[in-house]
mmCIF file of C-alpha atoms and ligand atoms in Angstrom:
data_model
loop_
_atom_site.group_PDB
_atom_site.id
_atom_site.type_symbol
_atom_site.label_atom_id
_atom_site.label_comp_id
_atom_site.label_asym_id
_atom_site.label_seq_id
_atom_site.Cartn_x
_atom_site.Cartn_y
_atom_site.Cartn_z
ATOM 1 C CA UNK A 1 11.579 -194.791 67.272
ATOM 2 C CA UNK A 2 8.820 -193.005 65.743
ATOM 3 C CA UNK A 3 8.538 -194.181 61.658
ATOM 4 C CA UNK A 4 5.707 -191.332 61.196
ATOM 5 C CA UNK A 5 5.993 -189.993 57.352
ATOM 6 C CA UNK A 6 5.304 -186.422 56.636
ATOM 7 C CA UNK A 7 4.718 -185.004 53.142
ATOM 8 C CA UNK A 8 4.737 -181.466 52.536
ATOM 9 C CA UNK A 9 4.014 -179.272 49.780
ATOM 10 C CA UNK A 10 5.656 -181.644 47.650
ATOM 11 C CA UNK A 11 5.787 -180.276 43.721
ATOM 12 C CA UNK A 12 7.880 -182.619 41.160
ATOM 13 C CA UNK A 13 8.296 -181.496 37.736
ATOM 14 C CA UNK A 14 9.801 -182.953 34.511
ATOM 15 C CA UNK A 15 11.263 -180.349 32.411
ATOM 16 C CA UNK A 16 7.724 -178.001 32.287
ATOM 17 C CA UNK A 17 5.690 -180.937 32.685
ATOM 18 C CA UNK A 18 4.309 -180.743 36.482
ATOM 19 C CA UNK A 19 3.882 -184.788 37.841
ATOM 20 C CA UNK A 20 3.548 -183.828 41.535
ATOM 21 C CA UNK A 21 1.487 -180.352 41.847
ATOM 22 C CA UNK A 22 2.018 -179.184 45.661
ATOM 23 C CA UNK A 23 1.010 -182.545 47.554
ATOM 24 C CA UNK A 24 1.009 -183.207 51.554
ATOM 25 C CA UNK A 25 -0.191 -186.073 53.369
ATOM 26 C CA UNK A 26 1.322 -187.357 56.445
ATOM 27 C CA UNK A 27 1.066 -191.162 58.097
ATOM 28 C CA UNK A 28 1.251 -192.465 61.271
ATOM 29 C CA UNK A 29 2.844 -195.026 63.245
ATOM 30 C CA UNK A 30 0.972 -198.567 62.375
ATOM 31 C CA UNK A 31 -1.341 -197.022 59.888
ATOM 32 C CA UNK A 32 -2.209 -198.732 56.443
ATOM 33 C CA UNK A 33 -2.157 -195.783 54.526
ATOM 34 C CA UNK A 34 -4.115 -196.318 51.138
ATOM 35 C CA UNK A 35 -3.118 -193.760 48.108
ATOM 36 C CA UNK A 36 -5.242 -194.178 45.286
ATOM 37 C CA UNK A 37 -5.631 -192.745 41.947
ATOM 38 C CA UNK A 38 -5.396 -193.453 37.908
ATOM 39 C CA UNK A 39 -2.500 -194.666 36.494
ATOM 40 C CA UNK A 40 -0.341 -191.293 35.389
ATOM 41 C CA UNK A 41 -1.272 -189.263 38.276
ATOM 42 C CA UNK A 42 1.688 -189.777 40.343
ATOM 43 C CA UNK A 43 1.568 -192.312 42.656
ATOM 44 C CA UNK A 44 4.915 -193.873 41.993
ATOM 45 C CA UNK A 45 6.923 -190.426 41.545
ATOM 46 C CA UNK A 46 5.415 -189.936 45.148
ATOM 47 C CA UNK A 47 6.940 -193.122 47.118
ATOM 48 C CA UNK A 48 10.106 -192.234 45.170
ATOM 49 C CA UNK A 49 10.469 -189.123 46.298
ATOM 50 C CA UNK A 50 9.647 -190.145 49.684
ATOM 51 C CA UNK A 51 11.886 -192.998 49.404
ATOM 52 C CA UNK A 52 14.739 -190.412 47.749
ATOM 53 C CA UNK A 53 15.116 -191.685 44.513
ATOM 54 C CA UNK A 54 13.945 -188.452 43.109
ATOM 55 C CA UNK A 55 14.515 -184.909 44.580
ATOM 56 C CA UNK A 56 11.706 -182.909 44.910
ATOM 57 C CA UNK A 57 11.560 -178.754 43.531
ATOM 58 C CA UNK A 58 9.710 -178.095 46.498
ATOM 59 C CA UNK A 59 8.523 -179.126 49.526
ATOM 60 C CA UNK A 60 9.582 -180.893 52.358
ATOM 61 C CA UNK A 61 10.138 -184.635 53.347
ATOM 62 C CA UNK A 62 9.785 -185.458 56.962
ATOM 63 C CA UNK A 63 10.429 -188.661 58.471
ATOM 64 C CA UNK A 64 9.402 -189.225 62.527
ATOM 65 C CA UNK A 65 9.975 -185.645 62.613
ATOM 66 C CA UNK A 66 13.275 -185.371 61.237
ATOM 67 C CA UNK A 67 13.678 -183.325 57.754
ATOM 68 C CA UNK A 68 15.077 -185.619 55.281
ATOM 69 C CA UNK A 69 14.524 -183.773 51.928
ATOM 70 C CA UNK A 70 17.976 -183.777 50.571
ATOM 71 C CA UNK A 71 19.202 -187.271 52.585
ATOM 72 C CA UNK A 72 20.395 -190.190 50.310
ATOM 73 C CA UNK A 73 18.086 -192.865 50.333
ATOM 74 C CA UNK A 74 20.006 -195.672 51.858
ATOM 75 C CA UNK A 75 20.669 -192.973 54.857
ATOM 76 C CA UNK A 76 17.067 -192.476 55.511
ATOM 77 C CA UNK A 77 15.335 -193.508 58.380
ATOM 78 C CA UNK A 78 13.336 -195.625 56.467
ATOM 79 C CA UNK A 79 12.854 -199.376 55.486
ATOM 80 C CA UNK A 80 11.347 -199.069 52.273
ATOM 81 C CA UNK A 81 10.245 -202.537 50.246
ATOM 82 C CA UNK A 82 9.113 -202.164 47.061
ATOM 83 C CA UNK A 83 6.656 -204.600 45.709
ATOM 84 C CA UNK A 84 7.052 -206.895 43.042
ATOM 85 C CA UNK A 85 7.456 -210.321 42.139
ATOM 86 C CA UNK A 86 10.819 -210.073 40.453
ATOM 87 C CA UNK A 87 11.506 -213.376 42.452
ATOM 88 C CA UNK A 88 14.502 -215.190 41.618
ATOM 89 C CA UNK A 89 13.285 -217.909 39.253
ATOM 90 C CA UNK A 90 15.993 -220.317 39.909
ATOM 91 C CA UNK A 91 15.684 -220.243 43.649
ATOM 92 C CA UNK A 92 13.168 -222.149 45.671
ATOM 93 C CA UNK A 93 10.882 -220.161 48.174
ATOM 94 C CA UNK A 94 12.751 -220.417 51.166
ATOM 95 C CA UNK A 95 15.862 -219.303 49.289
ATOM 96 C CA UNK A 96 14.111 -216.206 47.261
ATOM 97 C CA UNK A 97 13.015 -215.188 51.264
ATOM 98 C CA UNK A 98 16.738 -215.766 52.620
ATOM 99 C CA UNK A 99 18.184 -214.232 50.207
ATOM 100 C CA UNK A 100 17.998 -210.616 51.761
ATOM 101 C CA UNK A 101 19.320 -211.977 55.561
ATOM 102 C CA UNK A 102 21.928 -214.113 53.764
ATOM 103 C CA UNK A 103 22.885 -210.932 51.822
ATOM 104 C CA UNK A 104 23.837 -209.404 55.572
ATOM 105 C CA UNK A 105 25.816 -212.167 56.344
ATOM 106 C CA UNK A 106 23.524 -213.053 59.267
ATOM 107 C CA UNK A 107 23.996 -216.410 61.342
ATOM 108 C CA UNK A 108 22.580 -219.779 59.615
ATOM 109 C CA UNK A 109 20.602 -220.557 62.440
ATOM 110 C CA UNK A 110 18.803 -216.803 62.915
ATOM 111 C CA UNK A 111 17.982 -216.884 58.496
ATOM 112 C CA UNK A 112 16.352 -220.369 59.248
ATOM 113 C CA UNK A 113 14.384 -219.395 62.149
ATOM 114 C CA UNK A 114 13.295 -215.788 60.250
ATOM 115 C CA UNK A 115 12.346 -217.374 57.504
ATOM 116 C CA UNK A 116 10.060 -220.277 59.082
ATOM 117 C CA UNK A 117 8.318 -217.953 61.121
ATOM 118 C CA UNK A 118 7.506 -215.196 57.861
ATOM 119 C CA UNK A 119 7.079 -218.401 55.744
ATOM 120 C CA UNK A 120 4.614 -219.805 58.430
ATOM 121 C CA UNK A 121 2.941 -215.996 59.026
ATOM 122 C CA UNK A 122 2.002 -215.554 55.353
ATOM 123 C CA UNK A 123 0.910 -219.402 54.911
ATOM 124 C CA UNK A 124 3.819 -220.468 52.726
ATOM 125 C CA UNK A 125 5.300 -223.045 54.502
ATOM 126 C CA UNK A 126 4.193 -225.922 52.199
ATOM 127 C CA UNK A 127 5.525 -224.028 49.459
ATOM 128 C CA UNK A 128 9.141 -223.434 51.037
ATOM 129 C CA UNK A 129 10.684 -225.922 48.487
ATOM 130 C CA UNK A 130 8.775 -224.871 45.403
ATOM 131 C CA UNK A 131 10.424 -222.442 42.446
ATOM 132 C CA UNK A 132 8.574 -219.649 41.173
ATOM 133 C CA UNK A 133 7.045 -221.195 38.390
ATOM 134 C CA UNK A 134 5.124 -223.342 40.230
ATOM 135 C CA UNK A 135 2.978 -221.274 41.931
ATOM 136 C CA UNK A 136 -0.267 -218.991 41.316
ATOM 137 C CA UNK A 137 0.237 -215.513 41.231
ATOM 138 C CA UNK A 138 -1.628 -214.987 44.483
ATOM 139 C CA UNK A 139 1.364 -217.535 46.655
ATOM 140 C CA UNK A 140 3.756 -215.261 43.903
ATOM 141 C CA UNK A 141 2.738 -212.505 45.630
ATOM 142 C CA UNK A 142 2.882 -213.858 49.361
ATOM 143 C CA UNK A 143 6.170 -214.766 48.407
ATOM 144 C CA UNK A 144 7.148 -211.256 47.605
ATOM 145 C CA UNK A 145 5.604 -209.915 50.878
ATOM 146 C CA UNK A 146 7.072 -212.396 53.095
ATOM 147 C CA UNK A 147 10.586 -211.518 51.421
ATOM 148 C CA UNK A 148 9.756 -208.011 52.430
ATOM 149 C CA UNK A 149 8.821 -208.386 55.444
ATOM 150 C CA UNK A 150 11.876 -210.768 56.838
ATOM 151 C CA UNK A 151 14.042 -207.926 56.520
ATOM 152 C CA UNK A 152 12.019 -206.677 59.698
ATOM 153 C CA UNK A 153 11.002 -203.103 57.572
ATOM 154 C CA UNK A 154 9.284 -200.249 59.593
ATOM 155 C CA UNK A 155 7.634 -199.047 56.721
ATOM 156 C CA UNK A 156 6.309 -201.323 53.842
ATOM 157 C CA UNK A 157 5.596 -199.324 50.639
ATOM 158 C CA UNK A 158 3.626 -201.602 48.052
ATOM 159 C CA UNK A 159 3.220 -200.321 45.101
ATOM 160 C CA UNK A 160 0.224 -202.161 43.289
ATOM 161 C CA UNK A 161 0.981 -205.241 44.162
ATOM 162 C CA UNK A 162 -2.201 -206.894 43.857
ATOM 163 C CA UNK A 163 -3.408 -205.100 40.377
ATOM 164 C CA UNK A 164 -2.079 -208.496 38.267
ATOM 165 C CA UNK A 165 -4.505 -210.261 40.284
ATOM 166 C CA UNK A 166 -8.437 -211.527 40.482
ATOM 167 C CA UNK A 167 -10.387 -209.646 43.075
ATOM 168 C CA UNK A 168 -10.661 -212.728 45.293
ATOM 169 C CA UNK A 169 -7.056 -212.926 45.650
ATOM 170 C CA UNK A 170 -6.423 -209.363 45.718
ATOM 171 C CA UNK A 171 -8.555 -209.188 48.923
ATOM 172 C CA UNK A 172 -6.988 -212.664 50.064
ATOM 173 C CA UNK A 173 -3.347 -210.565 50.129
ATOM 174 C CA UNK A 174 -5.225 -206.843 51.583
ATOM 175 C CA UNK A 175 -6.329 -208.974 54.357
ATOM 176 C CA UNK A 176 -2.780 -211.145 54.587
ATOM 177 C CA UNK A 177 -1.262 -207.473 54.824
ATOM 178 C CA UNK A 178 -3.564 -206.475 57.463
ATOM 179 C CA UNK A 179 -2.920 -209.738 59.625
ATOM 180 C CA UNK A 180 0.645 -208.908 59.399
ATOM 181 C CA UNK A 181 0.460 -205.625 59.779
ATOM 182 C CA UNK A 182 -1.005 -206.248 63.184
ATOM 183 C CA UNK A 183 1.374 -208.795 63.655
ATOM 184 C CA UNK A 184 4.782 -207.189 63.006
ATOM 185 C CA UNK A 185 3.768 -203.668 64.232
ATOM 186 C CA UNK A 186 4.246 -202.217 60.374
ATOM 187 C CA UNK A 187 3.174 -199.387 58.932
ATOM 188 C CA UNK A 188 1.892 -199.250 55.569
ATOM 189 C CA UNK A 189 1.608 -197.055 52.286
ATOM 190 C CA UNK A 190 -0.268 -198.814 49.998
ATOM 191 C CA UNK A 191 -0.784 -197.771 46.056
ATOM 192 C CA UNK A 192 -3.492 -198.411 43.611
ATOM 193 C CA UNK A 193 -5.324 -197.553 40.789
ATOM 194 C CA UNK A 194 -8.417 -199.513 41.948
HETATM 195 P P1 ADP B 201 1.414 -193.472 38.569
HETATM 196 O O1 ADP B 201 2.371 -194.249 39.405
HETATM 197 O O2 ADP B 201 0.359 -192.761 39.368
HETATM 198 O O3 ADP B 201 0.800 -194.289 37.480
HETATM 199 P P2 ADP B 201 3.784 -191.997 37.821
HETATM 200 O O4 ADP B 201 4.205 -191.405 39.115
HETATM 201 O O5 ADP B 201 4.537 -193.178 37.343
HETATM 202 O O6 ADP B 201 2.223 -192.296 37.848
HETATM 203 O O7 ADP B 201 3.889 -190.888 36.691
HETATM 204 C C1 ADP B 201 3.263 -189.607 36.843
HETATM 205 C C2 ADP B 201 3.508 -188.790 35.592
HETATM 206 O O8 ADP B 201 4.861 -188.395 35.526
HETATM 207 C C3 ADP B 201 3.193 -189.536 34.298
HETATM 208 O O9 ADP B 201 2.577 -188.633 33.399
HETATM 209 C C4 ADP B 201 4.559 -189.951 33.809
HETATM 210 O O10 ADP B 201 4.588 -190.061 32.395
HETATM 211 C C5 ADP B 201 5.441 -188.824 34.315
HETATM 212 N N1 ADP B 201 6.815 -189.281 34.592
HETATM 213 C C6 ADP B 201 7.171 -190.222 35.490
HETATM 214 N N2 ADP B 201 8.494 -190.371 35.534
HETATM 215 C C7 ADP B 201 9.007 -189.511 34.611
HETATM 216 C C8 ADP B 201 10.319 -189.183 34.168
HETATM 217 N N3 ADP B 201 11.405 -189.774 34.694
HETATM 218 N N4 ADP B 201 10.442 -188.234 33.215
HETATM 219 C C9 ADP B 201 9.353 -187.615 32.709
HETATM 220 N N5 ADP B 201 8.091 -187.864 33.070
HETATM 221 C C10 ADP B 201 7.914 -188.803 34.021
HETATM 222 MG MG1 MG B 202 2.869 -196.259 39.342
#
């Protein structure tokens, strides 16, 4: 299936104020798509429009091809994870990245073997037993994108996720990303200020 997004002529207003002002950008299969800009321009009311959590005046939403401007989001043809770490601080690693597959009811021994391999991809498997509170904020942040990416998404939207970080971490995870990216066949829209 193709998971190519299409943006056009996207305006999204607040009352008179004017957040979106007649935007189009469109992304292709596999591509890390980078959207940058200062905080307040409208990065976020972007990927929620494209993700349908906010209707658009005008414009038109297009995902591989097919028009899905006034589609709910959970019917979209679209795999959206949102970045954060919002981990569950009670839950160990493993279980914070199960948590999703066990939510679908899937079989024991598939969640185990998911898991392991995600865990094992973004270089967590030492830390499978750990809570959140006893990590960095860099293996915080793997832990977010390995919980993402279990669910098997098409497209990953991150929104900031490295901007709590130090530079040499933030390009630690932009280059994790990439790996996977090449690994799992995803295609990206990533957001930052910097
Ligand atoms: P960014 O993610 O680029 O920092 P946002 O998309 O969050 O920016 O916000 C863009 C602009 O739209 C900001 O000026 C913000 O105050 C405004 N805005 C965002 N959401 C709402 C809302 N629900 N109601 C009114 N204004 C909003
Ligand atoms: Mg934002």
């Amino acid at each position: 299936m193709s998971t190519g997004v299409e943006l056009r002529n996207i305006v999204k207003r607040y009352g008179t104020f004017t957040a979106i002002d007649n935007v189009s950008l469109s992304i292709r299969d596999n591509e890390f798509f980078a959207l940058l800009g200062p905080s307040g321009c409208g990065k976020t009311t972007l990927l929620r429009t494209l993700a349908g959590f906010e209707m658009p005046q005008e414009g038109t939403v297009l995902v591989g091809g097919q028009d899905v401007t006034h589609t709910r989001p959970r019917n979209r043809p679209l795999n959206l994870m949102f970045q954060s770490y919002a981990l569950f601080p009670h839950m160990s690693v493993e279980r914070n990245v199960a948590y999703g597959l066990e939510m679908e009811k899937l079989p024991r021994d598939e969640i185990r073997s998911r898991v392991a391999e995600v865990l094992a991809s973004a270089q967590l498997t030492q830390f499978a037993n750990r809570k959140p509170d006893q990590l960095s904020g860099g293996q915080r942040q793997r832990v977010a994108i390995a919980r993402a990416l279990v669910m098997k998404p098409e497209i990953v939207i991150c929104d900031e996720p490295t901007s709590a970080l130090d530079v040499s971490v933030q390009s630690q995870i932009l280059n994790l990303l990439g790996d996977l990216r090449r690994e799992f066949g995803l295609t990206y829209l990533f957001i930052s200020h910097d």
